[in-house]
Short mmCIF file of C-alpha atoms and ligand atoms in Angstrom, two decimals:
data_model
loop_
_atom_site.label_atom_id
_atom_site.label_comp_id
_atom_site.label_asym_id
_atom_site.label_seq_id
_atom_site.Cartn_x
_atom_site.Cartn_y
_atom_site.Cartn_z
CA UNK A 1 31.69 50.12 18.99
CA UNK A 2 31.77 46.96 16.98
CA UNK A 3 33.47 46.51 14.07
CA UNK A 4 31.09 45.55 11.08
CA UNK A 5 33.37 41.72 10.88
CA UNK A 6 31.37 41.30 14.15
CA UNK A 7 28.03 42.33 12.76
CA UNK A 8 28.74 40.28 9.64
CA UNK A 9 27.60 36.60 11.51
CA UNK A 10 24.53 37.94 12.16
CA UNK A 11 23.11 39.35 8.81
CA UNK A 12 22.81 35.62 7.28
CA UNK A 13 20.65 35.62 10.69
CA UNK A 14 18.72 38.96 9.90
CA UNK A 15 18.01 37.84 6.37
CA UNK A 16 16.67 34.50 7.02
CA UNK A 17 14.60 36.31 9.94
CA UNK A 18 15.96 34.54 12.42
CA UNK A 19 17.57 36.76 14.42
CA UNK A 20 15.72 38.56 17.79
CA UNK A 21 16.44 40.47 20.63
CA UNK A 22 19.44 42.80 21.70
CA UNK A 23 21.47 41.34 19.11
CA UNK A 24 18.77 42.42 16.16
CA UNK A 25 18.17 45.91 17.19
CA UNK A 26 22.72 46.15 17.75
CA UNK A 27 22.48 44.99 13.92
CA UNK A 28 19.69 47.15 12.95
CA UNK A 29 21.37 50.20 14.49
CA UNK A 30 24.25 49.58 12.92
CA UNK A 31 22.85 48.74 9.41
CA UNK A 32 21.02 52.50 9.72
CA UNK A 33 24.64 53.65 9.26
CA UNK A 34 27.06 51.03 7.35
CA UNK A 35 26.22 51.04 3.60
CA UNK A 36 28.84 48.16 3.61
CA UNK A 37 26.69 45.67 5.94
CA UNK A 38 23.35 46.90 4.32
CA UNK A 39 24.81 45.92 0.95
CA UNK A 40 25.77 43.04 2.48
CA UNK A 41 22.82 42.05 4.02
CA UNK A 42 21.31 42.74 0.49
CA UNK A 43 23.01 40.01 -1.17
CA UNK A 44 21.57 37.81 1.25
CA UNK A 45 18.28 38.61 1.07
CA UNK A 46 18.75 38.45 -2.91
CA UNK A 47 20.07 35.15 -2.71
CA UNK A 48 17.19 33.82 -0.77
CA UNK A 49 14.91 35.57 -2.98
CA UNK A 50 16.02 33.70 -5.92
CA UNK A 51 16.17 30.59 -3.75
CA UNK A 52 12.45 30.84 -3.23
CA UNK A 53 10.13 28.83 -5.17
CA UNK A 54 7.29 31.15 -6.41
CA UNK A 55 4.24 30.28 -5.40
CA UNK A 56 2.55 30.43 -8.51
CA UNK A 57 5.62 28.10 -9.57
CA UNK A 58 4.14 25.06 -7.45
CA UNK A 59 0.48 26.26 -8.03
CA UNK A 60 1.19 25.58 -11.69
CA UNK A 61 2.63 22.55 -10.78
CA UNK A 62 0.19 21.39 -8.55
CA UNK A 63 -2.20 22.20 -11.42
CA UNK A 64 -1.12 20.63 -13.74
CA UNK A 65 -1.58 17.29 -12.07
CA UNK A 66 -4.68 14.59 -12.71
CA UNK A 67 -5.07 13.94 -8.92
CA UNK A 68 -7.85 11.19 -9.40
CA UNK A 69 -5.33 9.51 -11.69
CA UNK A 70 -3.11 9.94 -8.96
CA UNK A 71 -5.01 8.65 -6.17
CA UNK A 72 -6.44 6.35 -8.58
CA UNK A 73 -2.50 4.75 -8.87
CA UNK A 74 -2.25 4.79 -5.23
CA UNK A 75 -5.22 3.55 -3.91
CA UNK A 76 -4.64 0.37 -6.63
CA UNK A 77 -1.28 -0.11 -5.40
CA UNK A 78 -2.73 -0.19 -1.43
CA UNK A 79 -5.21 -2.89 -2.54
CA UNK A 80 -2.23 -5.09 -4.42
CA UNK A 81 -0.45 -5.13 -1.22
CA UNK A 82 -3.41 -5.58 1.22
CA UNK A 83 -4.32 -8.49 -1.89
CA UNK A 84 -0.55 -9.89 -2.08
CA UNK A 85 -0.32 -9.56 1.84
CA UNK A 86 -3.41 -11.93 2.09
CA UNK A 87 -2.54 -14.33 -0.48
CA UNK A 88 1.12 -14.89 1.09
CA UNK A 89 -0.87 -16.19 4.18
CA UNK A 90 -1.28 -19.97 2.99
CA UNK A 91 -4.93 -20.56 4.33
CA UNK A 92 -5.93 -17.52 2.20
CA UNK A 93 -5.43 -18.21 -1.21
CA UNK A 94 -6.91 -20.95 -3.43
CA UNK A 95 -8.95 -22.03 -0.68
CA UNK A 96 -10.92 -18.37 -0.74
CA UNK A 97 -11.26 -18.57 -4.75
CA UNK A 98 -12.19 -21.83 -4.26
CA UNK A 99 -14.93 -20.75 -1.84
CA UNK A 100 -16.26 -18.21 -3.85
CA UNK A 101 -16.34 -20.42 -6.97
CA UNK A 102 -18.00 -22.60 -5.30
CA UNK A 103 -20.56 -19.75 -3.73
CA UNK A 104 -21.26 -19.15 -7.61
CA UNK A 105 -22.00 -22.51 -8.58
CA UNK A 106 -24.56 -22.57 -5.49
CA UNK A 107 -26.01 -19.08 -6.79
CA UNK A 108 -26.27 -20.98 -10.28
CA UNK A 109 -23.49 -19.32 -12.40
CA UNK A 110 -21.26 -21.72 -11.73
CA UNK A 111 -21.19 -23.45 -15.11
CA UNK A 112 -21.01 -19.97 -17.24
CA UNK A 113 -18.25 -19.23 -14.59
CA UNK A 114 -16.56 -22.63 -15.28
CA UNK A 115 -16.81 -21.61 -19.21
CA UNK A 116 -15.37 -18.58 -18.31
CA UNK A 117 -12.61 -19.01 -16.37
CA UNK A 118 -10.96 -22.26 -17.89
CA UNK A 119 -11.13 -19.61 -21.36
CA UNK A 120 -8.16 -17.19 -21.50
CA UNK A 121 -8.56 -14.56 -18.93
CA UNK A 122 -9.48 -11.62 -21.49
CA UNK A 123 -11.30 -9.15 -19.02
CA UNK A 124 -14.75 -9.29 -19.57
CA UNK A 125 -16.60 -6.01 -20.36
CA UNK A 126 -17.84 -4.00 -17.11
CA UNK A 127 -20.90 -6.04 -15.64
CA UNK A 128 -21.32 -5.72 -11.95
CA UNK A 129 -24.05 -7.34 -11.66
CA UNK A 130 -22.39 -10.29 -13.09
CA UNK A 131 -21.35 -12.26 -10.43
CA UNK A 132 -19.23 -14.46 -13.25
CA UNK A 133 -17.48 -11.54 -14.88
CA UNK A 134 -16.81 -10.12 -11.36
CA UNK A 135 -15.18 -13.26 -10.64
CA UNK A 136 -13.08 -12.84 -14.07
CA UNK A 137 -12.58 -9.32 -13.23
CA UNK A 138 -11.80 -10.04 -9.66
CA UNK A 139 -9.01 -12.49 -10.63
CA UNK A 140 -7.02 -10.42 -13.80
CA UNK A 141 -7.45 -7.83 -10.70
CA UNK A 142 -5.41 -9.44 -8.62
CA UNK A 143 -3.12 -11.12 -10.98
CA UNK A 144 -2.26 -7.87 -12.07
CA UNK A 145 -1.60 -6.53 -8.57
CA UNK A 146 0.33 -9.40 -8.46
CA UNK A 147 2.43 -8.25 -11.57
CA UNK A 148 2.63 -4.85 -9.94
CA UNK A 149 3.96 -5.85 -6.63
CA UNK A 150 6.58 -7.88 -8.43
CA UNK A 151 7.58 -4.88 -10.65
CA UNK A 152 7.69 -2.38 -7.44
CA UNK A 153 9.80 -5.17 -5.50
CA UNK A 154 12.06 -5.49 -8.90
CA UNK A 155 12.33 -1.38 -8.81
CA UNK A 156 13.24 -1.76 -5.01
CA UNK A 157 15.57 -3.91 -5.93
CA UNK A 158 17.29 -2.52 -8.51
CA UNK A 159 17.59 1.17 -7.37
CA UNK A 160 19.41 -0.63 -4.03
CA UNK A 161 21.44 -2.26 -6.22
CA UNK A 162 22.52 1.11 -8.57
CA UNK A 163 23.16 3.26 -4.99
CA UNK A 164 25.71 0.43 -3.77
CA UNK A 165 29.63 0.61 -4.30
CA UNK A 166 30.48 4.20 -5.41
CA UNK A 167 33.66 3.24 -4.16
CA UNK A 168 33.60 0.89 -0.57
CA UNK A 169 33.21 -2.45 0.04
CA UNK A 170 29.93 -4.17 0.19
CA UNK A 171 29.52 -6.51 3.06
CA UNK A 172 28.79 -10.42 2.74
CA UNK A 173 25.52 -9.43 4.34
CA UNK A 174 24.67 -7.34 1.58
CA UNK A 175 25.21 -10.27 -0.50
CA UNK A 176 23.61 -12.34 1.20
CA UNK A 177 19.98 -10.07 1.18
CA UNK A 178 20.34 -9.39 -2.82
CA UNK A 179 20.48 -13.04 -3.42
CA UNK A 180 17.23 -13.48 -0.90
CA UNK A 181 15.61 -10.80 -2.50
CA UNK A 182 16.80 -12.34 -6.32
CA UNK A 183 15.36 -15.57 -5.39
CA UNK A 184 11.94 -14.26 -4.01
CA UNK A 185 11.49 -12.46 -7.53
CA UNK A 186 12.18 -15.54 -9.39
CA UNK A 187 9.66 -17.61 -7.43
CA UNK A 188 7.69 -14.46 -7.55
CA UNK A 189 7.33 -14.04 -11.27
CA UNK A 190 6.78 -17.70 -11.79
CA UNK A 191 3.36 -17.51 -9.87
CA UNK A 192 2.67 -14.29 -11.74
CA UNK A 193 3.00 -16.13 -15.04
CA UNK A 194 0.11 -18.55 -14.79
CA UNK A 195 -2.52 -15.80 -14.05
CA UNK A 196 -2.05 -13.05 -15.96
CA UNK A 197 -4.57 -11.70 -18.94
CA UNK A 198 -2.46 -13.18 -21.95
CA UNK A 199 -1.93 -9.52 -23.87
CA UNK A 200 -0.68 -8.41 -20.73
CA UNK A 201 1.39 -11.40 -20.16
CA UNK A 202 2.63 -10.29 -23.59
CA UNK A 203 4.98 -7.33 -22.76
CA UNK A 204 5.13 -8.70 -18.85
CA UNK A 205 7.43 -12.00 -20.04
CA UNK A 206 9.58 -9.26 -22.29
CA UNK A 207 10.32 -7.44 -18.97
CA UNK A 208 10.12 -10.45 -16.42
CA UNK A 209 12.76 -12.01 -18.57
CA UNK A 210 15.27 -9.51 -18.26
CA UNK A 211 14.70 -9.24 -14.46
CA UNK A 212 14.95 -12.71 -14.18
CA UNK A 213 18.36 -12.79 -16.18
CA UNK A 214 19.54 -9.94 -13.79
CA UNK A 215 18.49 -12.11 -10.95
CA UNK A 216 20.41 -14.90 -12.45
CA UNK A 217 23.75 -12.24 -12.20
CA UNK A 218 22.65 -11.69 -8.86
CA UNK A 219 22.95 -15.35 -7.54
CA UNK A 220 26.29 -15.80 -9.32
CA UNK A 221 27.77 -12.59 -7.08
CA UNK A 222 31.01 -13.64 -5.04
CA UNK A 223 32.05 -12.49 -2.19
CA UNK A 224 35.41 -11.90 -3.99
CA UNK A 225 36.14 -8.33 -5.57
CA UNK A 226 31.74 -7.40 -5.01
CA UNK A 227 32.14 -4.15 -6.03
CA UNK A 228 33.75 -4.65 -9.12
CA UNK A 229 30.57 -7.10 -10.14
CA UNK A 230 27.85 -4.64 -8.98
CA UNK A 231 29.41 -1.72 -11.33
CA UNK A 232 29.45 -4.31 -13.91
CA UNK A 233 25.47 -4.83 -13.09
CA UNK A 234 24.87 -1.44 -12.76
CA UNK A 235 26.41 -0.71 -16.41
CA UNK A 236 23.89 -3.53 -17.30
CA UNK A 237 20.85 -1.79 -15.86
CA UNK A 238 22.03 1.37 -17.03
CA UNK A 239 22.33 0.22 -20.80
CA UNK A 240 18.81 -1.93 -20.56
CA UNK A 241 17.36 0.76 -19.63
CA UNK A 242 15.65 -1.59 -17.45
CA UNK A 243 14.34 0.07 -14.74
CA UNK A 244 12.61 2.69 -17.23
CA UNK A 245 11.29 -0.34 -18.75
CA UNK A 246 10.00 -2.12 -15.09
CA UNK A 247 8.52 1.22 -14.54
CA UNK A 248 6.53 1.58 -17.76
CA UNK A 249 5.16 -1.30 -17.43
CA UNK A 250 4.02 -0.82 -13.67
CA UNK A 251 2.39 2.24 -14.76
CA UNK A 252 0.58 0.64 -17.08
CA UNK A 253 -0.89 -1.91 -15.39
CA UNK A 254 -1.20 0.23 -12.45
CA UNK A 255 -3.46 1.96 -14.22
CA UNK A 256 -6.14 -0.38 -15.20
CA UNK A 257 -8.91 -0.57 -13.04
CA UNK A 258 -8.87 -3.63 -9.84
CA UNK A 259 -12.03 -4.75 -9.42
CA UNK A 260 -15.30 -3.31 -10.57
CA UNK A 261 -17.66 -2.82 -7.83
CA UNK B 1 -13.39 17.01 -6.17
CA UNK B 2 -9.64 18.18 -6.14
CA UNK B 3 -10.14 21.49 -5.71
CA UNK B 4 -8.45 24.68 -6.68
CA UNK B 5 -4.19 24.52 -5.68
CA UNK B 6 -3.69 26.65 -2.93
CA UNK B 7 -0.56 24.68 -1.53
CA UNK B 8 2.26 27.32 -1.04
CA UNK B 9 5.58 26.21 -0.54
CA UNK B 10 5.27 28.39 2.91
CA UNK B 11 1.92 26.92 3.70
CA UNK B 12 3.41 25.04 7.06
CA UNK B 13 -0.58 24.66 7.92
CA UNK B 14 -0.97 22.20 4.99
CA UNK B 15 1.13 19.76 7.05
CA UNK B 16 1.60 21.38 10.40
CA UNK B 17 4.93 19.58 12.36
CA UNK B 18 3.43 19.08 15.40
CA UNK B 19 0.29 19.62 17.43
CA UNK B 20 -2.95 18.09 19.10
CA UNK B 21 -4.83 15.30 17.33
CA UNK B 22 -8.14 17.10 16.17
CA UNK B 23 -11.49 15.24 16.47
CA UNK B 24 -11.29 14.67 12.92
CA UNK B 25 -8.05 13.35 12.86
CA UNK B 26 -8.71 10.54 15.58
CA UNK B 27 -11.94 9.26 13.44
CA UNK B 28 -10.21 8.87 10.52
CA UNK B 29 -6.94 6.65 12.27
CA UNK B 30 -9.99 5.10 14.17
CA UNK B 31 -11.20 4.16 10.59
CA UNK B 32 -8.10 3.44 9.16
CA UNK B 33 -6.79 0.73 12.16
CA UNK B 34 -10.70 -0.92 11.66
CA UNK B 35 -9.37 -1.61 7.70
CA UNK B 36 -11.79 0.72 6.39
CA UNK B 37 -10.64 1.45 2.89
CA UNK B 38 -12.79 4.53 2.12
CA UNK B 39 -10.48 6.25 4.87
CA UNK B 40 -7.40 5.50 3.31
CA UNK B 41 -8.91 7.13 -0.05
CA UNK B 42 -10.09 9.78 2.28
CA UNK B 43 -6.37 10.58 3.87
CA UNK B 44 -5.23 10.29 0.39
CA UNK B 45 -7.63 13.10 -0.86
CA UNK B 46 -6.77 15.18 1.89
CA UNK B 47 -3.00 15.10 2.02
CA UNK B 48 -1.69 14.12 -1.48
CA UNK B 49 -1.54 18.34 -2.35
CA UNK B 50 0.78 19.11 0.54
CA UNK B 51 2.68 16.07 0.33
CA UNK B 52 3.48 17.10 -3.66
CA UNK B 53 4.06 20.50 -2.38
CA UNK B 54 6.26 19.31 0.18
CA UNK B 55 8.59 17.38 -2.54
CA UNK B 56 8.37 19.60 -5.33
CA UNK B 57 10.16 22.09 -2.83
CA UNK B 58 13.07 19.53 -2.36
CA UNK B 59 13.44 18.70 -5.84
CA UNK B 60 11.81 21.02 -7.94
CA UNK B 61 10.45 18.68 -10.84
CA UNK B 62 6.70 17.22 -10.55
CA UNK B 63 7.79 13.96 -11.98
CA UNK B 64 10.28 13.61 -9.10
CA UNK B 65 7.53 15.05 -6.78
CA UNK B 66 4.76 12.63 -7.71
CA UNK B 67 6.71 9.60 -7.05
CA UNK B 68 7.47 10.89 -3.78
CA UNK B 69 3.75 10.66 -3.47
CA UNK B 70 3.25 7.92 -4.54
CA UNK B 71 6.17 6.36 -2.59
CA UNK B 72 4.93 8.06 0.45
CA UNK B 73 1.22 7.03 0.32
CA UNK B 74 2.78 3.62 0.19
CA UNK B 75 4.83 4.37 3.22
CA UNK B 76 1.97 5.40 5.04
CA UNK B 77 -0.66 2.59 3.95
CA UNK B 78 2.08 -0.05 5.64
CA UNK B 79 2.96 1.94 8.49
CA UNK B 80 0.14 3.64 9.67
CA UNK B 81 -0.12 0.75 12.35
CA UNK B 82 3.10 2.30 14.26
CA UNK B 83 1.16 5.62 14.78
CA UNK B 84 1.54 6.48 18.12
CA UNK B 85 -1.14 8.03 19.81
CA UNK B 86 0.34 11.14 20.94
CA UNK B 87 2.17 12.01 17.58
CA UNK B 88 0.25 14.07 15.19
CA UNK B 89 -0.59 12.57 11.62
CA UNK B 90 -0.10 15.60 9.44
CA UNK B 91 3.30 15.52 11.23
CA UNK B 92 4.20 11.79 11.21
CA UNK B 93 3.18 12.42 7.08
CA UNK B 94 5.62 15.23 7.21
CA UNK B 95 8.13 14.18 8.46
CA UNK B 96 7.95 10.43 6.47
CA UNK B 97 7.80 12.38 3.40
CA UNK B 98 10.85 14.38 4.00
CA UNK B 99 13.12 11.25 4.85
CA UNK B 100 11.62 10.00 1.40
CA UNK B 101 12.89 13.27 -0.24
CA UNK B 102 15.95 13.01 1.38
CA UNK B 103 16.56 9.53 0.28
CA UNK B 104 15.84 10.32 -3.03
CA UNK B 105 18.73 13.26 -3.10
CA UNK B 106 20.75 10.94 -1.96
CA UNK B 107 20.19 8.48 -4.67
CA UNK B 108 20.33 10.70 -7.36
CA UNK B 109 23.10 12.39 -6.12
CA UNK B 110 25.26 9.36 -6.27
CA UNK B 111 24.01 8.37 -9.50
CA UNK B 112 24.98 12.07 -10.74
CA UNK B 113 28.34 11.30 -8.93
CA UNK B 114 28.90 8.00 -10.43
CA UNK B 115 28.40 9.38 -13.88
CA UNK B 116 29.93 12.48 -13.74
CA UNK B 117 30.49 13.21 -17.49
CA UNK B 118 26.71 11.90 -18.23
CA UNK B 119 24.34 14.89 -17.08
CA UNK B 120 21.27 13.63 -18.06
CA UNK B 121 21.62 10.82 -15.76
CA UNK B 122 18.27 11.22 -13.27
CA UNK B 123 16.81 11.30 -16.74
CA UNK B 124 17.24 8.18 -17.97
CA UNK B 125 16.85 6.25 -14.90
CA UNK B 126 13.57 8.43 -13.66
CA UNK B 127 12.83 9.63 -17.57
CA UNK B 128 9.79 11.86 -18.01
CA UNK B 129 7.30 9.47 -19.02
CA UNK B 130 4.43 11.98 -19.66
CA UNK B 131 4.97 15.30 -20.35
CA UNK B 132 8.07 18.21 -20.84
CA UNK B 133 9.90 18.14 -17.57
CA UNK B 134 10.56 21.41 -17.33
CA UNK B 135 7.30 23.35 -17.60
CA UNK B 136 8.47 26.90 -16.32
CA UNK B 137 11.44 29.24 -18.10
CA UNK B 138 13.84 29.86 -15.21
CA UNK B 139 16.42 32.36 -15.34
CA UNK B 140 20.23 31.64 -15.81
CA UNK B 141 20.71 32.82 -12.48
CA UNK B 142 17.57 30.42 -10.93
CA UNK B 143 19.46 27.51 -12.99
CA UNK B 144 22.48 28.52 -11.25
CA UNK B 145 21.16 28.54 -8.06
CA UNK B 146 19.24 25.30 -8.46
CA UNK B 147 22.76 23.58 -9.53
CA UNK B 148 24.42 25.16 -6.29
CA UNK B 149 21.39 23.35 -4.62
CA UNK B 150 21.73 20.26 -6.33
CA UNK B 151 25.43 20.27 -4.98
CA UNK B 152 24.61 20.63 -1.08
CA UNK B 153 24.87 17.68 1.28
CA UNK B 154 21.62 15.98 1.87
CA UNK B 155 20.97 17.80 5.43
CA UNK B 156 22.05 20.82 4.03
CA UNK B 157 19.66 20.58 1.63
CA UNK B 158 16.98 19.38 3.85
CA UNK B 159 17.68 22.42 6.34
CA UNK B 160 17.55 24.46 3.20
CA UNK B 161 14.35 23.39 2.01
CA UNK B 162 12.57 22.56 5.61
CA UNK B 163 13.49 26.64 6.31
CA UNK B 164 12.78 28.51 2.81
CA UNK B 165 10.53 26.18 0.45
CA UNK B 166 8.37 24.89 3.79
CA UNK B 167 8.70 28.29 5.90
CA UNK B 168 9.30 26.70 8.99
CA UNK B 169 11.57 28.31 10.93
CA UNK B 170 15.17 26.70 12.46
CA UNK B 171 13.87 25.23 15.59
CA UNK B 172 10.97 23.46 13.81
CA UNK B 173 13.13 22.73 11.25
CA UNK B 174 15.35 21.03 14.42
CA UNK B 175 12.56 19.05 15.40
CA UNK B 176 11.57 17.98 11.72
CA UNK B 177 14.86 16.46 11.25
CA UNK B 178 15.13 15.41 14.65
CA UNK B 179 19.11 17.17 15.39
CA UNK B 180 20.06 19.60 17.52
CA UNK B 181 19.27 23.78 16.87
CA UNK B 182 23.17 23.91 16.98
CA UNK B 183 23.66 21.47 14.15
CA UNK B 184 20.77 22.75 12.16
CA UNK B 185 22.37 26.82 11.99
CA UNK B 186 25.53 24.86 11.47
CA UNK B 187 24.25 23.17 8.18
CA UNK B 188 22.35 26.87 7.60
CA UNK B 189 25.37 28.15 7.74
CA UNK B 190 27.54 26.45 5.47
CA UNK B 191 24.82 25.47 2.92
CA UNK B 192 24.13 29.63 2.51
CA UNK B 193 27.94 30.16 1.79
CA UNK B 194 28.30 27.43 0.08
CA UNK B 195 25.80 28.41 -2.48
CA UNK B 196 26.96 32.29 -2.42
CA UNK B 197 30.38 30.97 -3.39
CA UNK B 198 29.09 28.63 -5.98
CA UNK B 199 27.09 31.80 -7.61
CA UNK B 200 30.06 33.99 -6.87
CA UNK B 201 30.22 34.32 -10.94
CA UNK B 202 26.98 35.34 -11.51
CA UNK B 203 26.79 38.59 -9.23
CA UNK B 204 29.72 40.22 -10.56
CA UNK B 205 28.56 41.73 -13.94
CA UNK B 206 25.09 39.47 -15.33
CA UNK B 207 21.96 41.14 -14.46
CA UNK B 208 20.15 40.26 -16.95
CA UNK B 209 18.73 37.56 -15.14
CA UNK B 210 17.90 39.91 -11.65
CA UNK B 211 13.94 40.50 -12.30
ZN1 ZN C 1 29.20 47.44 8.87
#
């Protein structure tokens, strides 16, 4: 007969019901007459009890969710990417707003249009049949999905940077990509700040500045002692707040709507 | 539109591992790979539920949950492209969700590390932005437990999580996280005693917290 230190393996098994065969009925049978294993194997099965999630724990929390604001975010962020995607192919960009500026002159808007868009950009009020406000719409749409992008990239950027250096040495390669990605963001946020809706621009130049001055760190890195000068970032970004901040912001403008159909 | 929650942690049918493209499935990547953008909205609508489910298991907090979403749904809008035609979506989504989670533990478990000393850490970095984070009363023990939890290695988290907040059982949790059925009992294993030991204190005299 086995002695219940060889039964004792298996009762993590029996409790997580993973255990079959010869070797479960052995256990069972000797369970039906070892009050030590069965309180053993009761501690288990307690432990993975409280483990558990209850259901009704994430049906709450699945409740309490706005899913079309959800999907809403999501499906905005998709379109800035499929939007910033197009526009970083060169023959897309001016030349297609071009094009369709010129397509509203030809339907005859093309003078209110003119008016329109030389004003600041202050979205106009919901008019789809507008072709003109569309066109205003259609631009703070994607001059916001602009911002966005810029603040998802900055995010990207920024977590990378807080996981590096708990304690080995970053490689010159590293170096090398943060200063890429810093000087993409600063070219970045430059294009961002001629198309913007001016309120908006408002609190986006408060936050673009500090990412920008955080980019400016970033180019200045040396290969020399790197770790030491990420920490020193990270304490940066830490007492900012910044990425709370970058975040905020991105929620916010995530949130307005693209383009009205 | 959204309608009633049913996702349960053990739901594996929400976002099955594996198995046959259905009809439905095909038209919709067929859809998707033509640019249509009502399909994206349409995978969207259909799997943002289990993918929240999915997280909240691993992390337990819907703020932490619904950026996985939203990080994921990102994921899946660029990548959808490198679907091959034999694996199954709800699985591919599955699985890309989980490495998501499990970068994410990582992250905030070096950040926790870093600052030892500051606890509220994952707060201020991924701060609650609208509404209490903590929406349910848990019991000491449940806090305990959840601390233990916080403490385990990423894969033995993931095996952890995968096996009793997902209900799949070890060799689909194997295949999930692509490692051998050896390594995965291994992590079982040592993750299960490692949280026993860890709540060591709190079975010798507190019941109070046993309901
Ligand atoms: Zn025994």
């Amino acid at each position: 007969m086995k002695a219940c230190r060889e039964f004792r393996c298996d009762l993590e098994w029996l409790a997580a019901d993973e255990l079959a065969g010869a070797r479960r009925q052995a256990l069972e049978k000797h369970l039906g007459s070892c009050p030590a294993c069965r309180m053993e194997l009761e501690a288990w099965r307690t432990l993975l009890a409280d483990a558990a999630i209850p259901a009704a724990e994430v049906e709450a929390a699945v409740a309490a969710v706005d899913w079309p604001a959800v999907s809403g975010r999501i499906l905005a962020a998709a379109e800035g990417r499929r939007v910033a995607a197009r526009r970083r192919a060169p023959a897309w960009s001016p030349a297609w707003l071009a094009a369709a500026a010129a397509l509203a002159a030809v339907v005859g808007l093309g003078l209110f249009f003119l008016g329109r868009s030389t004003a600041p950009l202050v979205p106009a009020p919901p008019d789809p049949q507008g072709l003109a406000s569309a066109m205003v719409h259609l631009q703070s749409g994607l001059a916001r999905e602009e911002a966005v992008s810029y603040l998802q990239q900055s995010q990207l950027m920024f977590v990378d940077l807080l996981k590096d250096c708990p304690g080995e040495e970053m490689a010159a390669m590293d170096l090398r990509l943060y200063s890429r990605r810093a000087k993409e963001l600063l070219l970045h946020k430059k294009y961002i700040e001629q198309s913007l809706p001016p309120v908006e621009w408002l609190r986006m130049r408060q936050v673009a500045e500090r990412i920008d001055w955080l980019n400016y760190e970033i180019l200045q890195l040396e290969a020399q002692g790197l770790c030491g000068q990420i920490q020193r970032l990270q304490r940066l970004l830490e007492n900012e707040r910044l990425l709370l901040k970058i975040r905020l912001l991105e929620r916010e403008l995530s949130a307005k709507p693209y383009i009205e159909a | 539109m959204s309608g009633p929650a049913t996702i349960r942690p053990g739901q594996v049918d929400a976002l099955p591992l594996a198995g046959v493209r259905d009809a439905g499935e095909n038209a919709l990547l067929e859809r998707l790979a033509a640019g249509d953008r009502g399909a994206f909205a349409e995978l969207v609508e259909r799997y943002q539920k289990p993918v929240f489910a999915l997280a909240y298991g691993f992390f337990r907090d819907r703020d932490d949950a619904l950026e996985i979403v939203q990080e994921a749904f990102m994921r899946i809008h660029d990548k959808i492209g490198a679907l091959r035609p034999e694996q199954s979506l709800p699985g591919w989504i599955r699985r890309l969700t989980h490495n998501l989670c499990v970068d994410r533990y990582r992250r905030l478990a070096r950040q926790r590390r870093r600052e030892c000393g500051l606890e509220e850490v994952p707060e201020r970095h991924f701060a609650v932005l609208d509404g209490p984070a903590q929406e349910w009363g848990r019991s000491r023990r449940q806090e305990a437990i959840e601390q233990a939890l916080d403490r385990l290695s990423p894969r033995q988290r993931s095996v952890f999580v995968l096996k009793y907040r997902q209900g799949l059982k070890l060799p689909q949790v194997a295949e999930a996280m692509a490692i051998s059925l050896g390594t995965v009992k291994a992590l079982h294993h040592r993750a299960l005693c490692r949280v026993r030991r860890e709540l060591a204190p709190w079975s010798g005299g507190e019941h109070e917290s046993m309901s």
